[in-house]
Amino acid sequence: QVQLVESGGGLVQAGGSLRLSCAASGRTFSHFPMAWFRRAPEKERDIVAAINWSGETTYYEDSVKGRFTVSKDNALNTMYLHMHSLKPEDTAVYACAATGRYYTGNYLPLDQNEYDYWGQGTQVTVSS
């Protein structure tokens, strides 16, 4: 059974930092893209960042560029999201996702429908 488990969320003041982790089990994702999504209160779930299988190609949503960094440790089957200069508008439930589909080259799926496995999510709250 494939499981993705997020950790590292919490309450932080504006300007602070957090590191989210997504530990996968039941299947190795070393050859597959992974991504972080978030859902703010009363909003749709949106992609935050994505990373290809090797970690060489990444994507960031415009509002987090320069503040968030996504990385992947294939040996540990774990993905991370380093978040700096956090803002109140970053408050959301953050969930990691993985796909079991092969993609050629450095293609990164950005649509949530392209991801097959999801974690339960971890709450990130940024106070002003």
Tab-separated table of N, CA and C in Angstrom:
chain	number	residue	atom	x	y	z
A	1	GLN	N	0.846	-1.188	0.000
A	1	GLN	CA	0.000	0.000	0.000
A	1	GLN	C	0.882	1.239	0.000
A	2	VAL	N	0.656	2.106	-0.966
A	2	VAL	CA	1.449	3.321	-1.067
A	2	VAL	C	0.943	4.348	-0.063
A	3	GLN	N	1.882	4.943	0.645
A	3	GLN	CA	1.538	6.000	1.585
A	3	GLN	C	2.486	7.172	1.410
A	4	LEU	N	1.929	8.369	1.468
A	4	LEU	CA	2.709	9.595	1.514
A	4	LEU	C	2.346	10.284	2.822
A	5	VAL	N	3.353	10.576	3.620
A	5	VAL	CA	3.109	11.177	4.927
A	5	VAL	C	3.881	12.484	5.035
A	6	GLU	N	3.132	13.575	5.214
A	6	GLU	CA	3.757	14.878	5.364
A	6	GLU	C	4.051	15.163	6.839
A	7	SER	N	5.059	15.970	7.057
A	7	SER	CA	5.371	16.443	8.404
A	7	SER	C	6.052	17.795	8.282
A	8	GLY	N	6.103	18.508	9.404
A	8	GLY	CA	6.828	19.770	9.430
A	8	GLY	C	5.958	21.008	9.429
A	9	GLY	N	4.649	20.851	9.314
A	9	GLY	CA	3.785	22.013	9.354
A	9	GLY	C	3.698	22.579	10.756
A	10	GLY	N	3.043	23.727	10.867
A	10	GLY	CA	2.882	24.341	12.184
A	10	GLY	C	2.524	25.796	12.071
A	11	LEU	N	2.657	26.479	13.199
A	11	LEU	CA	2.364	27.907	13.294
A	11	LEU	C	3.674	28.677	13.305
A	12	VAL	N	3.771	29.683	12.460
A	12	VAL	CA	4.985	30.477	12.376
A	12	VAL	C	4.613	31.925	12.136
A	13	GLN	N	5.446	32.834	12.602
A	13	GLN	CA	5.200	34.250	12.363
A	13	GLN	C	5.612	34.628	10.942
A	14	ALA	N	5.012	35.674	10.438
A	14	ALA	CA	5.378	36.176	9.114
A	14	ALA	C	6.885	36.457	9.075
A	15	GLY	N	7.487	36.059	7.974
A	15	GLY	CA	8.927	36.206	7.835
A	15	GLY	C	9.709	34.982	8.269
A	16	GLY	N	9.031	34.058	8.906
A	16	GLY	CA	9.687	32.851	9.395
A	16	GLY	C	9.845	31.780	8.329
A	17	SER	N	10.358	30.628	8.772
A	17	SER	CA	10.647	29.523	7.856
A	17	SER	C	10.108	28.214	8.408
A	18	LEU	N	9.812	27.315	7.488
A	18	LEU	CA	9.433	25.952	7.830
A	18	LEU	C	9.985	25.021	6.763
A	19	ARG	N	10.202	23.760	7.151
A	19	ARG	CA	10.567	22.747	6.181
A	19	ARG	C	9.554	21.617	6.258
A	20	LEU	N	8.893	21.384	5.155
A	20	LEU	CA	7.958	20.272	5.070
A	20	LEU	C	8.660	19.052	4.482
A	21	SER	N	8.296	17.892	4.980
A	21	SER	CA	8.827	16.632	4.452
A	21	SER	C	7.670	15.768	3.988
A	22	CYS	N	7.925	14.964	2.974
A	22	CYS	CA	6.934	14.019	2.461
A	22	CYS	C	7.641	12.681	2.304
A	23	ALA	N	7.358	11.774	3.209
A	23	ALA	CA	7.999	10.463	3.196
A	23	ALA	C	7.079	9.463	2.509
A	24	ALA	N	7.606	8.795	1.489
A	24	ALA	CA	6.819	7.822	0.741
A	24	ALA	C	7.189	6.410	1.155
A	25	SER	N	6.197	5.552	1.158
A	25	SER	CA	6.432	4.133	1.446
A	25	SER	C	5.512	3.305	0.574
A	26	GLY	N	5.882	2.039	0.405
A	26	GLY	CA	5.064	1.140	-0.399
A	26	GLY	C	5.432	1.129	-1.864
A	27	ARG	N	6.184	2.129	-2.297
A	27	ARG	CA	6.637	2.213	-3.692
A	27	ARG	C	7.740	3.245	-3.738
A	28	THR	N	8.729	2.999	-4.584
A	28	THR	CA	9.777	3.981	-4.749
A	28	THR	C	9.385	4.987	-5.828
A	29	PHE	N	9.646	6.272	-5.551
A	29	PHE	CA	9.317	7.324	-6.510
A	29	PHE	C	10.569	7.966	-7.084
A	30	SER	N	11.667	7.237	-7.054
A	30	SER	CA	12.920	7.798	-7.541
A	30	SER	C	12.881	8.079	-9.039
A	31	HIS	N	11.963	7.469	-9.767
A	31	HIS	CA	11.882	7.685	-11.210
A	31	HIS	C	10.624	8.446	-11.621
A	32	PHE	N	9.999	9.094	-10.668
A	32	PHE	CA	8.728	9.759	-10.959
A	32	PHE	C	8.704	11.168	-10.394
A	33	PRO	N	7.979	12.064	-11.061
A	33	PRO	CA	7.827	13.425	-10.512
A	33	PRO	C	6.986	13.422	-9.235
A	34	MET	N	7.207	14.447	-8.440
A	34	MET	CA	6.401	14.663	-7.242
A	34	MET	C	6.095	16.154	-7.148
A	35	ALA	N	5.133	16.494	-6.300
A	35	ALA	CA	4.726	17.895	-6.221
A	35	ALA	C	4.128	18.214	-4.867
A	36	TRP	N	4.099	19.498	-4.575
A	36	TRP	CA	3.405	20.022	-3.393
A	36	TRP	C	2.223	20.854	-3.881
A	37	PHE	N	1.079	20.637	-3.268
A	37	PHE	CA	-0.120	21.425	-3.510
A	37	PHE	C	-0.542	22.058	-2.186
A	38	ARG	N	-1.354	23.084	-2.265
A	38	ARG	CA	-1.906	23.661	-1.049
A	38	ARG	C	-3.342	24.108	-1.294
A	39	ARG	N	-4.097	24.076	-0.206
A	39	ARG	CA	-5.475	24.544	-0.255
A	39	ARG	C	-5.685	25.508	0.897
A	40	ALA	N	-5.887	26.776	0.542
A	40	ALA	CA	-6.185	27.791	1.540
A	40	ALA	C	-7.675	27.751	1.859
A	41	PRO	N	-8.071	28.295	2.999
A	41	PRO	CA	-9.490	28.295	3.364
A	41	PRO	C	-10.361	28.884	2.270
A	42	GLU	N	-11.400	28.166	1.897
A	42	GLU	CA	-12.397	28.593	0.916
A	42	GLU	C	-11.799	28.827	-0.468
A	43	LYS	N	-10.702	28.145	-0.766
A	43	LYS	CA	-10.092	28.267	-2.086
A	43	LYS	C	-9.869	26.896	-2.694
A	44	GLU	N	-9.569	26.871	-3.987
A	44	GLU	CA	-9.269	25.630	-4.671
A	44	GLU	C	-7.858	25.159	-4.300
A	45	ARG	N	-7.614	23.855	-4.516
A	45	ARG	CA	-6.277	23.333	-4.315
A	45	ARG	C	-5.415	23.737	-5.506
A	46	ASP	N	-4.256	24.311	-5.222
A	46	ASP	CA	-3.365	24.795	-6.265
A	46	ASP	C	-1.985	24.180	-6.094
A	47	ILE	N	-1.296	24.053	-7.207
A	47	ILE	CA	0.065	23.550	-7.142
A	47	ILE	C	0.987	24.646	-6.607
A	48	VAL	N	1.935	24.242	-5.789
A	48	VAL	CA	2.916	25.156	-5.231
A	48	VAL	C	4.278	24.951	-5.906
A	49	ALA	N	4.680	23.698	-5.995
A	49	ALA	CA	5.984	23.372	-6.577
A	49	ALA	C	5.961	21.929	-7.067
A	50	ALA	N	6.797	21.666	-8.058
A	50	ALA	CA	6.914	20.307	-8.581
A	50	ALA	C	8.373	20.036	-8.903
A	51	ILE	N	8.729	18.748	-8.909
A	51	ILE	CA	10.114	18.366	-9.163
A	51	ILE	C	10.128	17.091	-9.981
A	52	ASN	N	11.016	17.040	-10.957
A	52	ASN	CA	11.053	15.837	-11.790
A	52	ASN	C	11.810	14.725	-11.065
A	53	TRP	N	11.898	13.572	-11.699
A	53	TRP	CA	12.400	12.391	-11.005
A	53	TRP	C	13.822	12.578	-10.485
A	54	SER	N	14.656	13.289	-11.239
A	54	SER	CA	16.056	13.436	-10.854
A	54	SER	C	16.310	14.636	-9.963
A	55	GLY	N	15.345	15.535	-9.905
A	55	GLY	CA	15.549	16.759	-9.144
A	55	GLY	C	16.146	17.877	-9.961
A	56	GLU	N	16.427	17.625	-11.231
A	56	GLU	CA	17.089	18.633	-12.054
A	56	GLU	C	16.124	19.696	-12.574
A	57	THR	N	14.864	19.353	-12.658
A	57	THR	CA	13.861	20.281	-13.170
A	57	THR	C	12.827	20.552	-12.097
A	58	THR	N	12.561	21.827	-11.864
A	58	THR	CA	11.576	22.208	-10.860
A	58	THR	C	10.619	23.254	-11.426
A	59	TYR	N	9.481	23.361	-10.775
A	59	TYR	CA	8.483	24.381	-11.102
A	59	TYR	C	8.028	25.025	-9.808
A	60	TYR	N	7.795	26.351	-9.864
A	60	TYR	CA	7.262	27.072	-8.712
A	60	TYR	C	6.120	27.973	-9.168
A	61	GLU	N	5.079	27.993	-8.371
A	61	GLU	CA	4.007	28.951	-8.601
A	61	GLU	C	4.567	30.346	-8.374
A	62	ASP	N	4.080	31.320	-9.131
A	62	ASP	CA	4.694	32.647	-9.115
A	62	ASP	C	4.825	33.254	-7.721
A	63	SER	N	3.835	33.091	-6.875
A	63	SER	CA	3.852	33.767	-5.578
A	63	SER	C	4.896	33.202	-4.620
A	64	VAL	N	5.451	32.027	-4.916
A	64	VAL	CA	6.430	31.431	-3.998
A	64	VAL	C	7.844	31.424	-4.574
A	65	LYS	N	7.993	31.879	-5.811
A	65	LYS	CA	9.324	31.897	-6.429
A	65	LYS	C	10.270	32.738	-5.605
A	66	GLY	N	11.462	32.217	-5.383
A	66	GLY	CA	12.462	32.926	-4.595
A	66	GLY	C	12.315	32.737	-3.101
A	67	ARG	N	11.197	32.157	-2.656
A	67	ARG	CA	10.988	31.939	-1.224
A	67	ARG	C	10.928	30.454	-0.864
A	68	PHE	N	10.428	29.639	-1.772
A	68	PHE	CA	10.290	28.205	-1.519
A	68	PHE	C	11.273	27.432	-2.387
A	69	THR	N	11.750	26.309	-1.861
A	69	THR	CA	12.636	25.424	-2.616
A	69	THR	C	12.173	23.988	-2.433
A	70	VAL	N	11.950	23.311	-3.543
A	70	VAL	CA	11.554	21.905	-3.502
A	70	VAL	C	12.784	21.051	-3.801
A	71	SER	N	12.903	19.952	-3.091
A	71	SER	CA	14.016	19.038	-3.317
A	71	SER	C	13.553	17.612	-3.074
A	72	LYS	N	14.397	16.681	-3.466
A	72	LYS	CA	14.003	15.275	-3.428
A	72	LYS	C	15.231	14.439	-3.092
A	73	ASP	N	15.088	13.550	-2.151
A	73	ASP	CA	16.162	12.621	-1.804
A	73	ASP	C	15.685	11.233	-2.216
A	74	ASN	N	16.121	10.790	-3.375
A	74	ASN	CA	15.628	9.508	-3.891
A	74	ASN	C	16.075	8.327	-3.033
A	75	ALA	N	17.221	8.465	-2.396
A	75	ALA	CA	17.691	7.373	-1.536
A	75	ALA	C	16.763	7.175	-0.345
A	76	LEU	N	16.165	8.263	0.115
A	76	LEU	CA	15.245	8.195	1.260
A	76	LEU	C	13.789	8.153	0.828
A	77	ASN	N	13.557	8.243	-0.485
A	77	ASN	CA	12.180	8.247	-0.997
A	77	ASN	C	11.369	9.375	-0.353
A	78	THR	N	12.005	10.529	-0.239
A	78	THR	CA	11.414	11.660	0.482
A	78	THR	C	11.568	12.942	-0.328
A	79	MET	N	10.522	13.776	-0.257
A	79	MET	CA	10.557	15.081	-0.904
A	79	MET	C	10.438	16.143	0.187
A	80	TYR	N	11.026	17.305	-0.070
A	80	TYR	CA	11.014	18.387	0.899
A	80	TYR	C	10.502	19.671	0.257
A	81	LEU	N	10.016	20.560	1.119
A	81	LEU	CA	9.684	21.909	0.686
A	81	LEU	C	10.215	22.862	1.753
A	82	HIS	N	11.273	23.595	1.386
A	82	HIS	CA	11.831	24.589	2.286
A	82	HIS	C	11.105	25.903	2.006
A	83	MET	N	10.503	26.459	3.032
A	83	MET	CA	9.711	27.680	2.882
A	83	MET	C	10.337	28.788	3.734
A	84	HIS	N	10.671	29.886	3.086
A	84	HIS	CA	11.276	31.028	3.776
A	84	HIS	C	10.434	32.272	3.533
A	85	SER	N	10.677	33.295	4.342
A	85	SER	CA	9.943	34.570	4.197
A	85	SER	C	8.449	34.317	4.085
A	86	LEU	N	7.941	33.517	4.974
A	86	LEU	CA	6.528	33.136	4.904
A	86	LEU	C	5.622	34.331	5.137
A	87	LYS	N	4.490	34.307	4.450
A	87	LYS	CA	3.511	35.390	4.519
A	87	LYS	C	2.176	34.816	5.002
A	88	PRO	N	1.321	35.647	5.582
A	88	PRO	CA	0.005	35.140	6.011
A	88	PRO	C	-0.765	34.475	4.870
A	89	GLU	N	-0.579	34.950	3.657
A	89	GLU	CA	-1.292	34.353	2.526
A	89	GLU	C	-0.766	32.965	2.157
A	90	ASP	N	0.315	32.522	2.780
A	90	ASP	CA	0.787	31.153	2.582
A	90	ASP	C	0.039	30.160	3.473
A	91	THR	N	-0.791	30.665	4.369
A	91	THR	CA	-1.564	29.797	5.251
A	91	THR	C	-2.449	28.866	4.430
A	92	ALA	N	-2.297	27.566	4.670
A	92	ALA	CA	-3.037	26.571	3.903
A	92	ALA	C	-2.705	25.183	4.439
A	93	VAL	N	-3.454	24.203	3.952
A	93	VAL	CA	-3.081	22.806	4.156
A	93	VAL	C	-2.217	22.408	2.961
A	94	TYR	N	-1.011	21.950	3.255
A	94	TYR	CA	-0.066	21.567	2.215
A	94	TYR	C	-0.065	20.047	2.091
A	95	ALA	N	-0.212	19.574	0.869
A	95	ALA	CA	-0.238	18.136	0.625
A	95	ALA	C	0.779	17.773	-0.454
A	96	CYS	N	1.432	16.642	-0.256
A	96	CYS	CA	2.357	16.185	-1.287
A	96	CYS	C	1.653	15.175	-2.186
A	97	ALA	N	2.157	15.073	-3.401
A	97	ALA	CA	1.550	14.183	-4.380
A	97	ALA	C	2.639	13.549	-5.224
A	98	ALA	N	2.358	12.356	-5.695
A	98	ALA	CA	3.303	11.641	-6.553
A	98	ALA	C	2.535	10.982	-7.687
A	99	THR	N	3.227	10.858	-8.792
A	99	THR	CA	2.607	10.188	-9.928
A	99	THR	C	3.319	8.885	-10.211
A	100	GLY	N	2.585	7.894	-10.667
A	100	GLY	CA	3.176	6.615	-11.027
A	100	GLY	C	3.320	6.463	-12.523
A	101	ARG	N	3.213	7.588	-13.245
A	101	ARG	CA	3.276	7.532	-14.710
A	101	ARG	C	4.648	8.023	-15.168
A	102	TYR	N	5.159	7.368	-16.190
A	102	TYR	CA	6.436	7.779	-16.752
A	102	TYR	C	6.233	8.943	-17.715
A	103	TYR	N	7.139	9.902	-17.657
A	103	TYR	CA	7.122	11.024	-18.583
A	103	TYR	C	8.494	11.122	-19.245
A	104	THR	N	8.503	11.512	-20.504
A	104	THR	CA	9.767	11.636	-21.224
A	104	THR	C	10.434	12.968	-20.899
A	105	GLY	N	11.750	12.957	-21.004
A	105	GLY	CA	12.512	14.175	-20.793
A	105	GLY	C	12.292	14.751	-19.413
A	106	ASN	N	12.215	16.068	-19.359
A	106	ASN	CA	12.060	16.751	-18.080
A	106	ASN	C	10.647	17.274	-17.875
A	107	TYR	N	9.680	16.662	-18.556
A	107	TYR	CA	8.293	17.104	-18.415
A	107	TYR	C	7.853	17.014	-16.965
A	108	LEU	N	7.160	18.066	-16.504
A	108	LEU	CA	6.635	18.098	-15.142
A	108	LEU	C	5.114	18.222	-15.185
A	109	PRO	N	4.403	17.254	-14.669
A	109	PRO	CA	2.945	17.407	-14.595
A	109	PRO	C	2.577	18.463	-13.570
A	110	LEU	N	1.678	19.365	-13.944
A	110	LEU	CA	1.273	20.439	-13.045
A	110	LEU	C	-0.203	20.342	-12.658
A	111	ASP	N	-0.944	19.492	-13.333
A	111	ASP	CA	-2.362	19.338	-13.043
A	111	ASP	C	-2.534	18.277	-11.973
A	112	GLN	N	-3.390	18.554	-10.995
A	112	GLN	CA	-3.559	17.601	-9.897
A	112	GLN	C	-4.095	16.269	-10.393
A	113	ASN	N	-4.783	16.271	-11.522
A	113	ASN	CA	-5.329	15.018	-12.066
A	113	ASN	C	-4.242	14.098	-12.613
A	114	GLU	N	-3.041	14.612	-12.767
A	114	GLU	CA	-1.927	13.791	-13.239
A	114	GLU	C	-1.208	13.085	-12.086
A	115	TYR	N	-1.633	13.347	-10.874
A	115	TYR	CA	-1.004	12.738	-9.709
A	115	TYR	C	-1.914	11.650	-9.141
A	116	ASP	N	-1.282	10.517	-8.840
A	116	ASP	CA	-2.028	9.321	-8.453
A	116	ASP	C	-2.063	9.072	-6.948
A	117	TYR	N	-1.084	9.600	-6.240
A	117	TYR	CA	-0.969	9.325	-4.812
A	117	TYR	C	-0.891	10.647	-4.053
A	118	TRP	N	-1.574	10.692	-2.929
A	118	TRP	CA	-1.673	11.928	-2.156
A	118	TRP	C	-1.469	11.657	-0.671
A	119	GLY	N	-0.835	12.619	-0.009
A	119	GLY	CA	-0.754	12.572	1.436
A	119	GLY	C	-1.988	13.220	2.042
A	120	GLN	N	-2.092	13.101	3.358
A	120	GLN	CA	-3.254	13.665	4.058
A	120	GLN	C	-3.164	15.176	4.204
A	121	GLY	N	-1.968	15.695	4.158
A	121	GLY	CA	-1.795	17.140	4.286
A	121	GLY	C	-1.308	17.538	5.667
A	122	THR	N	-0.651	18.679	5.713
A	122	THR	CA	-0.178	19.246	6.969
A	122	THR	C	-0.511	20.736	6.973
A	123	GLN	N	-0.983	21.214	8.106
A	123	GLN	CA	-1.426	22.611	8.202
A	123	GLN	C	-0.229	23.528	8.409
A	124	VAL	N	-0.187	24.583	7.626
A	124	VAL	CA	0.787	25.655	7.806
A	124	VAL	C	-0.005	26.940	8.068
A	125	THR	N	0.267	27.558	9.200
A	125	THR	CA	-0.414	28.792	9.566
A	125	THR	C	0.626	29.867	9.810
A	126	VAL	N	0.507	30.971	9.086
A	126	VAL	CA	1.451	32.078	9.208
A	126	VAL	C	0.703	33.261	9.813
A	127	SER	N	1.156	33.688	10.981
A	127	SER	CA	0.512	34.798	11.663
A	127	SER	C	1.178	36.114	11.285
A	128	SER	N	0.382	37.164	11.263
A	128	SER	CA	0.920	38.480	10.868
A	128	SER	C	1.462	39.230	12.066
